[in-house]
PDB file of C-alpha atoms in Angstrom:
ATOM      1  CA  MET U   1       0.000   0.000   0.000  1.00 93.00           C
ATOM      2  CA  GLY U   2       2.817   2.377   0.818  1.00 94.00           C
ATOM      3  CA  THR U   3       4.286   2.030  -2.656  1.00 96.00           C
ATOM      4  CA  ILE U   4       0.924   2.321  -4.407  1.00 96.00           C
ATOM      5  CA  LEU U   5      -0.074   5.423  -2.410  1.00 95.00           C
ATOM      6  CA  SER U   6       3.448   6.888  -2.185  1.00 95.00           C
ATOM      7  CA  LEU U   7       3.184   6.993   1.609  1.00 96.00           C
ATOM      8  CA  GLU U   8       5.741   6.240   4.284  1.00 95.00           C
ATOM      9  CA  VAL U   9       5.045   2.910   5.990  1.00 96.00           C
ATOM     10  CA  ILE U  10       5.770   2.939   9.715  1.00 97.00           C
ATOM     11  CA  HIS U  11       6.132  -0.521  11.227  1.00 97.00           C
ATOM     12  CA  LEU U  12       5.565  -0.013  14.945  1.00 97.00           C
ATOM     13  CA  ASP U  13       7.488  -3.183  15.831  1.00 96.00           C
ATOM     14  CA  ALA U  14      10.619  -1.555  14.418  1.00 96.00           C
ATOM     15  CA  TRP U  15      10.116   1.433  16.712  1.00 97.00           C
ATOM     16  CA  TYR U  16       8.977  -0.407  19.839  1.00 97.00           C
ATOM     17  CA  TRP U  17      11.594  -3.152  20.061  1.00 96.00           C
ATOM     18  CA  ASN U  18      15.217  -2.390  20.788  1.00 96.00           C
ATOM     19  CA  PRO U  19      18.091  -4.765  19.962  1.00 95.00           C
ATOM     20  CA  GLY U  20      17.801  -8.068  21.790  1.00 94.00           C
ATOM     21  CA  TRP U  21      14.006  -7.829  22.102  1.00 95.00           C
ATOM     22  CA  VAL U  22      14.165  -5.097  24.741  1.00 96.00           C
ATOM     23  CA  GLU U  23      10.899  -3.173  25.085  1.00 96.00           C
ATOM     24  CA  THR U  24      10.817   0.611  24.921  1.00 97.00           C
ATOM     25  CA  PRO U  25       9.785   2.151  28.268  1.00 97.00           C
ATOM     26  CA  LYS U  26       6.132   3.275  28.298  1.00 96.00           C
ATOM     27  CA  ALA U  27       6.757   7.045  28.610  1.00 96.00           C
ATOM     28  CA  GLU U  28       9.330   6.973  25.815  1.00 98.00           C
ATOM     29  CA  TRP U  29       6.987   4.865  23.658  1.00 98.00           C
ATOM     30  CA  GLN U  30       4.209   7.426  24.077  1.00 97.00           C
ATOM     31  CA  ARG U  31       6.603  10.195  22.943  1.00 97.00           C
ATOM     32  CA  ILE U  32       7.670   8.146  19.937  1.00 98.00           C
ATOM     33  CA  ILE U  33       4.043   7.621  18.899  1.00 98.00           C
ATOM     34  CA  GLN U  34       3.305  11.327  19.325  1.00 97.00           C
ATOM     35  CA  ASP U  35       6.288  12.178  17.099  1.00 97.00           C
ATOM     36  CA  LEU U  36       5.397   9.578  14.460  1.00 98.00           C
ATOM     37  CA  THR U  37       1.814  10.773  14.196  1.00 97.00           C
ATOM     38  CA  LEU U  38       2.996  14.347  13.599  1.00 96.00           C
ATOM     39  CA  ARG U  39       4.435  13.338  10.242  1.00 96.00           C
ATOM     40  CA  GLU U  40       2.498  14.715   7.291  1.00 93.00           C
ATOM     41  CA  SER U  41       1.261  11.400   5.923  1.00 95.00           C
ATOM     42  CA  TRP U  42       1.842   7.764   6.723  1.00 97.00           C
ATOM     43  CA  ILE U  43       0.602   4.211   6.929  1.00 97.00           C
ATOM     44  CA  MET U  44       1.101   2.797  10.406  1.00 96.00           C
ATOM     45  CA  ASP U  45       1.228  -0.947  10.997  1.00 94.00           C
ATOM     46  CA  GLY U  46       0.928  -2.482  14.446  1.00 90.00           C
ATOM     47  CA  ASN U  47      -1.274  -3.748  17.254  1.00 87.00           C
ATOM     48  CA  TYR U  48      -0.188  -1.480  20.087  1.00 92.00           C
ATOM     49  CA  SER U  49      -3.566  -0.837  21.700  1.00 89.00           C
ATOM     50  CA  GLY U  50      -2.063   1.423  24.364  1.00 92.00           C
ATOM     51  CA  THR U  51      -1.410   3.989  21.637  1.00 95.00           C
ATOM     52  CA  LEU U  52      -4.523   3.402  19.577  1.00 95.00           C
ATOM     53  CA  ASP U  53      -6.357   6.494  20.843  1.00 95.00           C
ATOM     54  CA  VAL U  54      -3.481   8.760  19.808  1.00 96.00           C
ATOM     55  CA  ARG U  55      -3.228   7.182  16.393  1.00 96.00           C
ATOM     56  CA  LEU U  56      -6.971   7.219  15.780  1.00 96.00           C
ATOM     57  CA  SER U  57      -7.212  10.884  16.721  1.00 95.00           C
ATOM     58  CA  VAL U  58      -5.023  11.869  13.749  1.00 96.00           C
ATOM     59  CA  ALA U  59      -5.768   9.114  11.220  1.00 96.00           C
ATOM     60  CA  ASP U  60      -8.026   9.932   8.311  1.00 94.00           C
ATOM     61  CA  THR U  61      -8.477   6.299   7.283  1.00 95.00           C
ATOM     62  CA  VAL U  62      -8.347   3.045   9.219  1.00 95.00           C
ATOM     63  CA  ILE U  63      -8.136  -0.400   7.699  1.00 94.00           C
ATOM     64  CA  PHE U  64      -8.837  -3.158  10.203  1.00 93.00           C
ATOM     65  CA  LEU U  65      -7.752  -6.560   8.927  1.00 93.00           C
ATOM     66  CA  ASP U  66      -9.908  -9.279  10.462  1.00 92.00           C
ATOM     67  CA  PHE U  67      -8.384 -12.608   9.478  1.00 94.00           C
ATOM     68  CA  PRO U  68      -9.303 -16.041  10.858  1.00 95.00           C
ATOM     69  CA  ARG U  69      -7.170 -17.330  13.720  1.00 94.00           C
ATOM     70  CA  LEU U  70      -5.799 -20.294  11.805  1.00 96.00           C
ATOM     71  CA  LEU U  71      -4.674 -18.078   8.949  1.00 97.00           C
ATOM     72  CA  CYS U  72      -2.882 -15.761  11.403  1.00 96.00           C
ATOM     73  CA  LEU U  73      -1.207 -18.701  13.127  1.00 96.00           C
ATOM     74  CA  SER U  74      -0.095 -20.248   9.844  1.00 96.00           C
ATOM     75  CA  ARG U  75       1.376 -16.937   8.674  1.00 96.00           C
ATOM     76  CA  VAL U  76       3.280 -16.448  11.931  1.00 95.00           C
ATOM     77  CA  ILE U  77       4.725 -19.940  11.622  1.00 95.00           C
ATOM     78  CA  LYS U  78       5.623 -19.268   7.976  1.00 96.00           C
ATOM     79  CA  ARG U  79       7.258 -15.960   8.999  1.00 95.00           C
ATOM     80  CA  ARG U  80       9.257 -17.770  11.682  1.00 95.00           C
ATOM     81  CA  LEU U  81      10.541 -20.257   9.116  1.00 95.00           C
ATOM     82  CA  MET U  82      11.338 -17.560   6.535  1.00 95.00           C
ATOM     83  CA  TYR U  83      13.328 -15.407   8.947  1.00 95.00           C
ATOM     84  CA  ALA U  84      14.841 -18.053  11.228  1.00 93.00           C
ATOM     85  CA  GLY U  85      17.870 -16.599  12.979  1.00 90.00           C
ATOM     86  CA  GLN U  86      17.476 -13.137  11.466  1.00 94.00           C
ATOM     87  CA  SER U  87      15.458  -9.978  11.976  1.00 94.00           C
ATOM     88  CA  ARG U  88      12.665  -9.490   9.472  1.00 94.00           C
ATOM     89  CA  PRO U  89      12.633  -6.275   7.405  1.00 92.00           C
ATOM     90  CA  ASP U  90       9.805  -4.669   9.428  1.00 92.00           C
ATOM     91  CA  MET U  91      11.470  -5.331  12.789  1.00 94.00           C
ATOM     92  CA  ALA U  92      14.185  -3.599  14.765  1.00 91.00           C
ATOM     93  CA  SER U  93      17.723  -4.808  14.179  1.00 90.00           C
ATOM     94  CA  ASP U  94      19.115  -7.599  16.348  1.00 94.00           C
ATOM     95  CA  CYS U  95      15.650  -9.014  17.038  1.00 95.00           C
ATOM     96  CA  PRO U  96      15.836 -12.401  15.325  1.00 95.00           C
ATOM     97  CA  GLU U  97      12.450 -13.868  14.517  1.00 94.00           C
ATOM     98  CA  ARG U  98      11.118 -15.985  17.343  1.00 92.00           C
ATOM     99  CA  LEU U  99       8.004 -17.909  18.203  1.00 92.00           C
ATOM    100  CA  ASN U 100       6.898 -18.898  21.678  1.00 93.00           C
ATOM    101  CA  TRP U 101       3.752 -20.143  23.409  1.00 95.00           C
ATOM    102  CA  GLU U 102       3.012 -16.699  24.826  1.00 94.00           C
ATOM    103  CA  PHE U 103       2.820 -15.196  21.342  1.00 93.00           C
ATOM    104  CA  LEU U 104       0.797 -18.121  19.989  1.00 95.00           C
ATOM    105  CA  LYS U 105      -1.641 -17.679  22.890  1.00 95.00           C
ATOM    106  CA  TYR U 106      -1.848 -13.938  22.125  1.00 94.00           C
ATOM    107  CA  ILE U 107      -2.766 -14.665  18.510  1.00 94.00           C
ATOM    108  CA  TRP U 108      -5.306 -17.332  19.415  1.00 95.00           C
ATOM    109  CA  SER U 109      -7.021 -15.204  22.079  1.00 95.00           C
ATOM    110  CA  TYR U 110      -6.864 -11.895  20.145  1.00 94.00           C
ATOM    111  CA  LEU U 111     -10.426 -12.215  18.886  1.00 92.00           C
ATOM    112  CA  ILE U 112     -11.725 -12.468  22.456  1.00 94.00           C
ATOM    113  CA  THR U 113      -9.291 -10.355  24.469  1.00 93.00           C
ATOM    114  CA  ARG U 114      -8.279  -7.492  22.171  1.00 92.00           C
ATOM    115  CA  CYS U 115     -10.651  -7.274  19.246  1.00 93.00           C
ATOM    116  CA  PRO U 116     -13.782  -6.065  21.129  1.00 94.00           C
ATOM    117  CA  GLU U 117     -11.945  -3.043  22.582  1.00 93.00           C
ATOM    118  CA  ILE U 118     -10.470  -2.147  19.211  1.00 93.00           C
ATOM    119  CA  LEU U 119     -13.809  -2.467  17.425  1.00 94.00           C
ATOM    120  CA  GLU U 120     -15.440  -0.284  20.073  1.00 94.00           C
ATOM    121  CA  LYS U 121     -12.827   2.421  19.581  1.00 93.00           C
ATOM    122  CA  LEU U 122     -13.239   2.190  15.815  1.00 92.00           C
ATOM    123  CA  SER U 123     -16.994   2.598  16.061  1.00 90.00           C
TER     124      SER U 123
END
């Protein structure tokens, strides 16, 4: 989409994660999101619900991708195999692709635990 629309694509994973899978502190993360949303135009990719209100307040268009759980799980497994031992292009450096039960549980429970809040904010 970024190429088609000539818009900068901002992958939030690349901004949130620091080398070695170290999370950005919450206050710093909020500042980063504020700065990113001040850019003139962009496509922002990521599921960081703690910053959703800020992003929604400045977005002119939202595309919510609602894929079946099994499709999401299969794509995460495929991504893990494709980028085994390396950081994927939309991720921070020195964050080699990984897959653990916690992340699989997050994906499986997303529809129940996260989706209702997001859909409410979108409405």
